[in-house]
Coordinates of C-alpha atoms and ligand atoms in Angstrom, one line a residue:
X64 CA -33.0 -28.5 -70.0
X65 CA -33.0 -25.3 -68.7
X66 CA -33.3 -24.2 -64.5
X67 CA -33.8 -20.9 -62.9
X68 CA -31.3 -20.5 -59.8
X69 CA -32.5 -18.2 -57.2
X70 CA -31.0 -16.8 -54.5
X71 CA -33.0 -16.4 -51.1
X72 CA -33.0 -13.6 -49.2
X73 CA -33.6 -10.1 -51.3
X74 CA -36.3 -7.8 -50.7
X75 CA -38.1 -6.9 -53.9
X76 CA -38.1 -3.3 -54.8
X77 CA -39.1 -0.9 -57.9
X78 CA -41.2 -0.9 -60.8
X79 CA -42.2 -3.7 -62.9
X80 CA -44.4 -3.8 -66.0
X81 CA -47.1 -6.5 -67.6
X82 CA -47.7 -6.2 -71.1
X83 CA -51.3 -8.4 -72.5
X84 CA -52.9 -11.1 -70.6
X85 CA -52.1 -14.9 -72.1
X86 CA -55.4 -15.6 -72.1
X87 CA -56.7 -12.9 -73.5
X88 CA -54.4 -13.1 -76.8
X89 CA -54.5 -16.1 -77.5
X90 CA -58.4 -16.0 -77.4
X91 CA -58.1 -12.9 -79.4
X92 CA -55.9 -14.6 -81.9
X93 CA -58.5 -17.0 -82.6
X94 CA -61.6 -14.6 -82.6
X95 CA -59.6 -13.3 -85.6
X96 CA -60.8 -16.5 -87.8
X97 CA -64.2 -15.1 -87.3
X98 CA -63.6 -12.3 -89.8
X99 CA -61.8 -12.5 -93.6
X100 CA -59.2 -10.2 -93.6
X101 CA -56.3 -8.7 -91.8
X102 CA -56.4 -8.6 -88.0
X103 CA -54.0 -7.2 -85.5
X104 CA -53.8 -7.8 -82.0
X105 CA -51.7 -5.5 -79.6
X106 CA -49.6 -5.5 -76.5
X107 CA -49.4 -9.2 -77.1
X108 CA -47.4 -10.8 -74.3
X109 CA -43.6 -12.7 -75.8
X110 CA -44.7 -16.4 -74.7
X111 CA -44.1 -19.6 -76.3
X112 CA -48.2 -19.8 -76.1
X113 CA -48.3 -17.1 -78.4
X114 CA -46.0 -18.9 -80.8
X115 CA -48.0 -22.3 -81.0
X116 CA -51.8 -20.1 -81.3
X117 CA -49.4 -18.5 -84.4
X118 CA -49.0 -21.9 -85.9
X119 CA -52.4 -23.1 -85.0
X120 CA -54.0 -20.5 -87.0
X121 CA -50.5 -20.7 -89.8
X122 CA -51.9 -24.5 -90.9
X123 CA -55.5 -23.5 -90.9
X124 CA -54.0 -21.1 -93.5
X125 CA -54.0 -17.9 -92.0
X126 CA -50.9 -15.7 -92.5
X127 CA -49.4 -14.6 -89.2
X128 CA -46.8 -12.6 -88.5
X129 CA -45.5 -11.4 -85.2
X130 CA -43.7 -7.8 -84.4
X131 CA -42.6 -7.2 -80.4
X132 CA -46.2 -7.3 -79.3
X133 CA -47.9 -7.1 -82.0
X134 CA -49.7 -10.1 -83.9
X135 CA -50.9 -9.9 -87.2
X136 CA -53.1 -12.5 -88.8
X137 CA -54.5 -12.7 -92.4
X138 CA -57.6 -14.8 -92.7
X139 CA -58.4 -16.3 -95.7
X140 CA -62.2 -16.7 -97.2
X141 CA -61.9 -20.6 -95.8
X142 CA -59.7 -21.3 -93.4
X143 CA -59.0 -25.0 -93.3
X144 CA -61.0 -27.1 -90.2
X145 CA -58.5 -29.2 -88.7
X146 CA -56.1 -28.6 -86.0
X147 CA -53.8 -31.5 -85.1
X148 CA -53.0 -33.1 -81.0
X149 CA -49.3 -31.9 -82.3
X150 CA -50.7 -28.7 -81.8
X151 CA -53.4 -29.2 -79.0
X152 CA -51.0 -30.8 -76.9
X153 CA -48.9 -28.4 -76.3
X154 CA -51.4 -25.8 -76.2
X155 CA -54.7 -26.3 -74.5
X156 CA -56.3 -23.2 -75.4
X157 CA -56.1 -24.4 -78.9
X158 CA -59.3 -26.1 -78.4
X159 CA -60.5 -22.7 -79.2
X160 CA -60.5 -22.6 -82.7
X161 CA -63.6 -25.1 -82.3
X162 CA -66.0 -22.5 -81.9
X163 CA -64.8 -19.8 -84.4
X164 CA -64.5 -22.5 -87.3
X165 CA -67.7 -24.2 -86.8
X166 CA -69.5 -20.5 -87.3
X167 CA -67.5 -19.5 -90.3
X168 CA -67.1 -22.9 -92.2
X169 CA -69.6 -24.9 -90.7
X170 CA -67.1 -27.9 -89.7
X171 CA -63.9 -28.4 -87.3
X172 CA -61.8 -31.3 -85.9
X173 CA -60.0 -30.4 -83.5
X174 CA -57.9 -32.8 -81.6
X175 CA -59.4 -33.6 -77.9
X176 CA -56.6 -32.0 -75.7
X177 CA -56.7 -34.7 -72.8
X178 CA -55.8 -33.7 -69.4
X179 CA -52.8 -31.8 -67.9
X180 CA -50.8 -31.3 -64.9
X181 CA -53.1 -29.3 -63.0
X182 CA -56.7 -31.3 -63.9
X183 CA -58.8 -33.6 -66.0
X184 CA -60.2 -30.6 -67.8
X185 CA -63.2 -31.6 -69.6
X186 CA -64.8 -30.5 -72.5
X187 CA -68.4 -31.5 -72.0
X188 CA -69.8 -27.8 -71.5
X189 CA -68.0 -26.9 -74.9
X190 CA -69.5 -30.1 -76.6
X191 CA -73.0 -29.9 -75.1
X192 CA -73.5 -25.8 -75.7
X193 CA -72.5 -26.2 -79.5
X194 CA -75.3 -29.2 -79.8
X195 CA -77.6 -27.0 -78.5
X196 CA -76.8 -24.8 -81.5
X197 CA -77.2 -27.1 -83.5
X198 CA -74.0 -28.6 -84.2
X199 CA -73.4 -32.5 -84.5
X200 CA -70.7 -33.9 -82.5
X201 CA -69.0 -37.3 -82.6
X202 CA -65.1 -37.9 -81.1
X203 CA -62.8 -40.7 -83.1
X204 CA -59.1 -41.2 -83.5
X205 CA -58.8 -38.3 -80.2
X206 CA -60.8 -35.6 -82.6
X207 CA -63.9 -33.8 -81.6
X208 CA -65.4 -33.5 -85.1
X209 CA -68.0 -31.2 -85.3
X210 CA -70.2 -29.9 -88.0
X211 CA -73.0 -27.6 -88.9
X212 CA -73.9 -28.1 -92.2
X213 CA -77.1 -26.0 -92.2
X214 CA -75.7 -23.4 -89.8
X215 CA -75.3 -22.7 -86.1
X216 CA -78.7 -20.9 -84.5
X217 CA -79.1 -19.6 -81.3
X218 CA -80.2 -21.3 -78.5
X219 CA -80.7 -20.8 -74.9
X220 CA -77.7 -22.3 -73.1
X221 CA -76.5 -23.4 -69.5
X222 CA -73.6 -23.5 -68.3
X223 CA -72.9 -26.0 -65.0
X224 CA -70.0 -23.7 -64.0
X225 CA -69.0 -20.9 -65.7
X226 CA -66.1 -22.2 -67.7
X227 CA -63.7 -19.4 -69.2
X228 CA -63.1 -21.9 -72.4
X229 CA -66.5 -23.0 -73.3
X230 CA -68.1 -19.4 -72.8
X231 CA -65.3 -18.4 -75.0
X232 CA -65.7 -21.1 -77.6
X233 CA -69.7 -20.9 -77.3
X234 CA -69.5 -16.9 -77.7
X235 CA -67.3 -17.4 -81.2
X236 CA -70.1 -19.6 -82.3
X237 CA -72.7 -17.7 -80.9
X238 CA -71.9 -14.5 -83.1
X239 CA -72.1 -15.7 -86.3
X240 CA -75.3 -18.1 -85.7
X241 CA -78.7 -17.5 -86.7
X242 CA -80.7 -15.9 -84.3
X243 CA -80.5 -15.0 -80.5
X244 CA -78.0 -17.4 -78.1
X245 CA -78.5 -16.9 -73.9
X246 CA -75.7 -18.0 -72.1
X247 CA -76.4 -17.9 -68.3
X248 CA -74.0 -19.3 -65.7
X249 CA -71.2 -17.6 -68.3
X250 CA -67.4 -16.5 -67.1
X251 CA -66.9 -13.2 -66.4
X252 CA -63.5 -12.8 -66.6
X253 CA -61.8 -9.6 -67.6
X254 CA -60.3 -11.8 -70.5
X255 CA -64.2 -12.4 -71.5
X256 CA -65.1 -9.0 -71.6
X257 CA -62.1 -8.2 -73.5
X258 CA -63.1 -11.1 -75.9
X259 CA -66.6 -9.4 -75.8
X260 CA -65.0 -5.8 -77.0
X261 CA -63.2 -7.4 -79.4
X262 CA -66.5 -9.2 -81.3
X263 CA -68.2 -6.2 -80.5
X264 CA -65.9 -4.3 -82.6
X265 CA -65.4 -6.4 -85.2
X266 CA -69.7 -5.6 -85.5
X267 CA -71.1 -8.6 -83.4
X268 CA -74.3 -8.2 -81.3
X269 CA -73.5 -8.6 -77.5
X270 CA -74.4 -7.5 -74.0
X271 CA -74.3 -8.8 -71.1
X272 CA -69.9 -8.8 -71.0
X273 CA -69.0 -9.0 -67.4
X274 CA -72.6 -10.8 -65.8
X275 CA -73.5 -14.1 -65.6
X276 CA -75.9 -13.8 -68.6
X277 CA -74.3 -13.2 -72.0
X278 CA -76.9 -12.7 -74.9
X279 CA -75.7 -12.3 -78.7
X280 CA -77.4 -11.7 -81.7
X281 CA -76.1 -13.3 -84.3
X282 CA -74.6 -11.1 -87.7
X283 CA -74.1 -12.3 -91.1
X284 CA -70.8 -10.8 -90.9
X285 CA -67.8 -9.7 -89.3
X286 CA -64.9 -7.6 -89.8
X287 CA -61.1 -7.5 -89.0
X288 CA -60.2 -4.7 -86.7
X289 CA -57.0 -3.8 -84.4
X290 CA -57.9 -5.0 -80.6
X291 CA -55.1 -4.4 -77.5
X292 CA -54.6 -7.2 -75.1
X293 CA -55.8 -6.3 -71.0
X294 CA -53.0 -6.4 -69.1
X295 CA -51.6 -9.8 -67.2
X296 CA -53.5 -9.9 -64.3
X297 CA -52.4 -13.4 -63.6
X298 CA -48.7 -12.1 -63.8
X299 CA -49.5 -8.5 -61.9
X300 CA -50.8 -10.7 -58.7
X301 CA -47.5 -12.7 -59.1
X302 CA -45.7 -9.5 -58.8
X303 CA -48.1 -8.6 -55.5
X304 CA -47.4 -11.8 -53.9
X305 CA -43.6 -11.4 -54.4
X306 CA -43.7 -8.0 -52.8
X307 CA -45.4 -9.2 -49.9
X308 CA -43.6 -12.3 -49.5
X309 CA -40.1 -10.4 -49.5
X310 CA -41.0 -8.0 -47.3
X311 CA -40.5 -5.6 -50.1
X312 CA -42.4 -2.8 -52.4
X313 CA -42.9 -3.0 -55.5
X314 CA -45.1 -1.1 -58.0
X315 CA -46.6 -2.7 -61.2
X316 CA -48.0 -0.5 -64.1
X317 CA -50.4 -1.7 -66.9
X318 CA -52.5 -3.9 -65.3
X319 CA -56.5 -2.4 -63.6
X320 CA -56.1 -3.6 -60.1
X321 CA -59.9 -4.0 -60.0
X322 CA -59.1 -7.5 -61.6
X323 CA -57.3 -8.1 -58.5
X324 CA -59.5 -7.1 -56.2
X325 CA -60.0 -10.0 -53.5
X326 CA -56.4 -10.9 -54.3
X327 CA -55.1 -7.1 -52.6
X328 CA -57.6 -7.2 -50.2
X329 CA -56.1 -10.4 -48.9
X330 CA -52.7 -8.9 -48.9
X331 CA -54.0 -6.0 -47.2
X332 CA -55.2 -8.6 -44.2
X333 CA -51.7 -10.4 -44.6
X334 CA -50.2 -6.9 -43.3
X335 CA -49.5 -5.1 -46.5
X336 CA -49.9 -1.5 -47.8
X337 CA -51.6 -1.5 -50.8
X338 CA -52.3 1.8 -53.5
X339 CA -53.5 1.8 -56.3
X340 CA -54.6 4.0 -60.0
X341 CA -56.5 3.3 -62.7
X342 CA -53.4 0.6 -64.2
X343 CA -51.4 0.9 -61.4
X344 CA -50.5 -0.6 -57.7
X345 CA -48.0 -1.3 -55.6
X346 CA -47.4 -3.3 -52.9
X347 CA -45.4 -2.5 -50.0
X348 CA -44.8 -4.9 -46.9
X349 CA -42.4 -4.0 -44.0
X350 CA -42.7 -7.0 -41.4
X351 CA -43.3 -11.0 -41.9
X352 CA -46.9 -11.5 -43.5
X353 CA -49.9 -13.1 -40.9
X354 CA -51.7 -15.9 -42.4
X355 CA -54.5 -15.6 -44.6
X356 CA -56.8 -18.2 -45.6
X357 CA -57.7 -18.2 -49.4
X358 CA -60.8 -20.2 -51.1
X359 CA -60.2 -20.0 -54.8
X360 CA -63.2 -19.4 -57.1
X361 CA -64.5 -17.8 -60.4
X362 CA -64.0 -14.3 -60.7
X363 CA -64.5 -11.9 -59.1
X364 CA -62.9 -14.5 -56.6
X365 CA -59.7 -15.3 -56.1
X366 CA -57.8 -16.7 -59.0
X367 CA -57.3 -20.1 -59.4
X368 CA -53.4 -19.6 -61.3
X369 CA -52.1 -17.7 -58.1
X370 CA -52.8 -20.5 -55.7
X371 CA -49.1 -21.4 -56.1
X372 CA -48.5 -17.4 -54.7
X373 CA -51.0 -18.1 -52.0
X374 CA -49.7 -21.3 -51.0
X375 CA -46.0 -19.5 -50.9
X376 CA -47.1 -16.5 -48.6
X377 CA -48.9 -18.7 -46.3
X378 CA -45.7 -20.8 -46.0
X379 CA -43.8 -17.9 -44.8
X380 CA -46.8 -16.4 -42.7
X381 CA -46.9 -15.7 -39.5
X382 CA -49.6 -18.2 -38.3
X383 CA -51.9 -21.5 -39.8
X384 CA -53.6 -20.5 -43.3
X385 CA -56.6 -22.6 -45.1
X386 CA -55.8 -22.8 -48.7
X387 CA -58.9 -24.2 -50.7
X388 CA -59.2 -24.7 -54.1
X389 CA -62.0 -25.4 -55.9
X390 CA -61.6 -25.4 -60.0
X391 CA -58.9 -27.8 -60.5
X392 CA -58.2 -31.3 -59.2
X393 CA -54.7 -31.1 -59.8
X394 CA -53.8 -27.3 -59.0
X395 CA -51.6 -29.2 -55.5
X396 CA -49.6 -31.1 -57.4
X397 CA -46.8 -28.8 -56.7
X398 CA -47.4 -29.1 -53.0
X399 CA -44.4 -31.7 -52.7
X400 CA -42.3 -29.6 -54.8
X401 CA -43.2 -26.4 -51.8
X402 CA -42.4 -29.4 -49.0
X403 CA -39.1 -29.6 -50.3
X404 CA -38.7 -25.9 -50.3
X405 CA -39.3 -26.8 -46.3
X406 CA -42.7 -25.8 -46.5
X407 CA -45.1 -27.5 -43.8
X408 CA -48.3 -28.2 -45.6
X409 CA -50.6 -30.6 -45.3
X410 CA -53.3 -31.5 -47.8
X411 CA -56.7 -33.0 -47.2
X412 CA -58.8 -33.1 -50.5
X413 CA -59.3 -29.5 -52.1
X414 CA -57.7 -28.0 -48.8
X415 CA -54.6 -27.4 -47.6
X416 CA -53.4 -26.6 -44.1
X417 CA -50.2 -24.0 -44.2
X418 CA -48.2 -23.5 -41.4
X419 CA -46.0 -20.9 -41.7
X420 CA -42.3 -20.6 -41.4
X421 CA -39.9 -18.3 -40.6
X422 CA -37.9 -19.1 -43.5
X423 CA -37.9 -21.6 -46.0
X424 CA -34.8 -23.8 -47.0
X425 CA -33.0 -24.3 -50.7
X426 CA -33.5 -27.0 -52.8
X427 CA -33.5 -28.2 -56.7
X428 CA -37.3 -28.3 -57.3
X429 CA -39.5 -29.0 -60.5
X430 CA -42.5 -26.6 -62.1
X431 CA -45.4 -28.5 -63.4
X432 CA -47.1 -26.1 -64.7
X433 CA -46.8 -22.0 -65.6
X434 CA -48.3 -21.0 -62.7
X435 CA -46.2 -23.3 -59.9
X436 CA -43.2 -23.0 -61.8
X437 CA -43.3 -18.7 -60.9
X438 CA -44.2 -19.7 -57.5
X439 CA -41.5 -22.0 -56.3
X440 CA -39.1 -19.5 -58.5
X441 CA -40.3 -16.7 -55.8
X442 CA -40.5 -19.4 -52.8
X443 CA -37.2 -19.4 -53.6
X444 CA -36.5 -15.4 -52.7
X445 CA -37.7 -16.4 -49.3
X446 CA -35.4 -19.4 -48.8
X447 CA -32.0 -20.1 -47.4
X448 CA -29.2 -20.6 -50.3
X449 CA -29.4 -21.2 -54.1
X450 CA -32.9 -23.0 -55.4
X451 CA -32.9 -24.2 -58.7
X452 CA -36.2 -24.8 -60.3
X453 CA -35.8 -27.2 -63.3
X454 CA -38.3 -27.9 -66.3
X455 CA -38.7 -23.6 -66.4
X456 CA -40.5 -24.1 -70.3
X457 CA -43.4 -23.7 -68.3
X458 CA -42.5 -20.9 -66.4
X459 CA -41.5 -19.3 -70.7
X460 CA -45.7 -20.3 -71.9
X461 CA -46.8 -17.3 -69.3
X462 CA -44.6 -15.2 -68.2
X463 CA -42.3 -12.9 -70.5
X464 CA -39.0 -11.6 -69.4
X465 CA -39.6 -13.7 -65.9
X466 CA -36.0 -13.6 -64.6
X467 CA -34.9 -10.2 -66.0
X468 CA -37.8 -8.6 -64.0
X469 CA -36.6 -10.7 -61.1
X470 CA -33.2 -8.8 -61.2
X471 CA -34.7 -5.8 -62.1
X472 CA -36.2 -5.7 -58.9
X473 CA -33.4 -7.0 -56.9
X474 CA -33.0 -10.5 -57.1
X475 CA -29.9 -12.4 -57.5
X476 CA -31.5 -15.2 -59.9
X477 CA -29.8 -17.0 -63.6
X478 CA -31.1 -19.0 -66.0
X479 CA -28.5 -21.9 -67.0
X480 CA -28.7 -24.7 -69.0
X481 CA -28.1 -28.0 -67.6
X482 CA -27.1 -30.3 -70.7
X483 CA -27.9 -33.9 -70.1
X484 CA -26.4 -36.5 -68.0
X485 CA -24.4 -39.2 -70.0
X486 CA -25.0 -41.7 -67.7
X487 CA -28.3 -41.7 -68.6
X488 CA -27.6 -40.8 -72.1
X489 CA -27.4 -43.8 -75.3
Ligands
EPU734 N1 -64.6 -28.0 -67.1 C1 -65.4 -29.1 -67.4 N2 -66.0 -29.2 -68.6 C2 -65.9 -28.2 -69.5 C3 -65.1 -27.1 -69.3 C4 -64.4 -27.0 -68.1 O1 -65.5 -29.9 -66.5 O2 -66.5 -28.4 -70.6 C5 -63.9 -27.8 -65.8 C6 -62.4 -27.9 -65.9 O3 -62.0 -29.3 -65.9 C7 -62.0 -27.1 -64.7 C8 -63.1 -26.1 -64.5 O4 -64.2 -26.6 -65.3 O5 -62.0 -28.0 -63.6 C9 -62.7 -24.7 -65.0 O6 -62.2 -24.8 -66.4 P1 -62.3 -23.5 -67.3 O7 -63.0 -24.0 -68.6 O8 -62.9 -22.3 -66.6 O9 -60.8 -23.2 -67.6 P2 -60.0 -23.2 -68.9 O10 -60.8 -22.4 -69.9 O11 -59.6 -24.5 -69.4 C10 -58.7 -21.0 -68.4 C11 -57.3 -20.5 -68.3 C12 -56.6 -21.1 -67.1 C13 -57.4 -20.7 -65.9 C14 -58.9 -21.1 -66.0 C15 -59.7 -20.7 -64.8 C16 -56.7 -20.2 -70.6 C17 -55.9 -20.6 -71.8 N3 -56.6 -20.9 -69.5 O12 -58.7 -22.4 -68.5 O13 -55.3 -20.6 -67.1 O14 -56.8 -21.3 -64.7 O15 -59.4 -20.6 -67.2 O16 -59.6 -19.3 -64.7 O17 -57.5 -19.2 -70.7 C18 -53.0 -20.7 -66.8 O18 -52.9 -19.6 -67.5 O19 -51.9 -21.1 -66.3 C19 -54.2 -21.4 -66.8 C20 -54.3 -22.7 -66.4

């Protein structure tokens, strides 16, 4: 098992790069199965996510083959239809190859993915959307088999909340169906309107990218192209937090900060200077943070995966922050691990009450998921002594090159690996 030690106390200063958004390229890697052919994806982030999506699409018999950050993927005239809960399990996005196989070969099963650390996660949306187009739909053995054996054709579709997965999976289907598809209620994520390019390039009818109302025509056709990943914002606002958290100033480069709009602005009110260019900003904080309450929501709102940042600045604020979270039931689960940190938080429901401290206090911690696993990592810059956050795989499925950016910018922080007990060894 491998653990991150950090050591409390640096400032974090300098220049730090993202390369692709997660979940964008692993979308884009399955948008690829909508078109025979050779596809290439660019400024693909290093990630074990990346390397299961590979193997997804590998036993559905598509060549793949990955250079730095580039992904390459051959699609054959019929891919195969199933993907396994080997897979799925270990990779929830992998639930969207559904869409993309029921449009080009008319049938999928896909193996239901269950829940996961931060939420039950349903798939109802996905599942209801795709019957409207026609698809039939049963679940046995943990599958979601679904067929069209006549063909998907559009439909008007809506969507209780926008879901990033199921306007993703509905928008594969969508462009290859007969006919005209409305999705209103859709996400608008920068990853969906990269998705949206991406079809659109490869020849697919869409407008609407970016709004709540997505309508495709459907094409007979489409064909491979070459498509570069956005950048991380998930991993740029990381980088912002960190900054302000350690009283530091760093710059990151290859990200849009209008993805992280709210997000800045919130720093801003926290006490920090923030600039920014066109894939550029840089966050520079010279005194403790104030609090700043946060209410997490679709975008344009503030991002759900950098509650775990939030949560850390407000525990080093100056002052009482309201930390809400409304798109997963089990995004606080890491709550504990921050209390352990020292943190004082106290959670009612979808809210949490932070009270800030002047500093936090070291301690061997656990991530449960990507997303809290880089935030008690950088709680850890703002505590007293060594912490070491164990169970880091999770930290590896987002964010490339996590601690040798950390140093980079200052930080005294080693990955080791702990091998097992023998007292608790057969
Ligand atoms: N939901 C349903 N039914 C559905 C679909 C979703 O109830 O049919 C619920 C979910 O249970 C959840 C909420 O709707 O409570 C939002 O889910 P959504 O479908 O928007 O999320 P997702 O597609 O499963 C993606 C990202 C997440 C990110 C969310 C929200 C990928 C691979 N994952 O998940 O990223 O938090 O959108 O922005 O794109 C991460 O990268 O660490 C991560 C968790």
């Amino acid at each position: 098992m491998d653990v991150i030690r950090v050591s409390g106390g640096a400032r974090l200063a300098g220049e730090v790069h993202v390369v692709g958004a997660k979940n964008s390229s692993l979308k884009l890697m399955a948008a690829a199965l909508l078109a025979e052919g050779r596809t290439t994806i660019t400024n693909v982030p290093r990630i074990t996510d990346i390397l299961i999506m590979a193997e997804v699409l590998r036993r559905l018999g598509c060549e793949v083959s990955l250079d730095r950050d580039q992904v390459t993927i051959d699609v054959p005239a019929e891919p195969r239809v199933e993907t396994d809960y080997d897979l799925v399990r270990r990779l929830r996005a992998s639930i969207c190859v559904l869409g993309p196989l029921l449009a080009r070969r008319g049938q999928a099963r896909v193996a239901h993915p269950g829940g996961d650390a931060i939420g039950s996660r349903g798939l109802d949306m996905h599942i209801h959307g795709l019957e409207r187009m026609g698809a039939e739909i049963t679940g046995e053995h943990g599958y979601v088999i679904a067929s069209a054996p006549s063909g998907l054709r559009g439909a008007s579709i809506w969507l209780d909340f926008p879901s990033v997965g199921a306007t993703e999976n509905l928008l594969m289907a969508a462009v290859l169906a007969k006919g005209t598809t409305e999705i209103d209620n859709a996400a608008r994520e920068p990853e969906i309107v990269d998705i949206c390019r991406m079809l659109t390039e490869m020849g697919a009818q869409i407008s609407g990218a970016g709004t709540p109302t997505l309508v495709v025509d459907g094409v007979d056709e489409l064909r491979p192209v070459t498509h570069a990943t956005i950048g991380d914002r998930i991993v740029a606002g990381t980088w912002a937090f960190a900054a302000a958290m350690t009283r530091g100033d760093v710059t990151v480069t290859g990200i849009d900060p209008m993805f992280l709009e709210i997000a800045l602005d919130k720093l801003v009110t926290a006490g920090a200077l923030v600039q920014t260019t066109p894939d550029s900003l840089r966050v520079c904080m010279d005194r403790r943070p104030s609090a700043v309450d946060v209410v997490t929501l679709p975008f344009p709102g503030f991002a759900t995966d950098l509650l775990p940042m939030a949560v850390g600045l407000a525990s080093v604020a100056d002052g009482v922050s309201l930390i809400t979270e409304n798109i997963f039931d089990g995004r606080f689960m890491f709550i504990s691990e921050m209390a352990r940190l020292g943190a004082d938080i106290r959670t009612e429901g979808h809210h949490a009450v932070v009270r800030g401290r002047e500093r936090l206090s070291s301690a061997p911690v656990r991530a449960t998921d990507i997303r809290a696993g880089a935030g008690l990592v950088v709680a850890g810059l703002c505590a007293d002594g060594v912490t070491e956050v164990s169970h880091v795989n999770h930290i590896d499925r987002g964010y490339p090159d996590f601690v040798s950016d950390l140093r980079s910018l200052g930080a005294t922080v080693e990955r080791a690996t702990i091998p097992d007990d023998p007292a608790f060894t057969f």
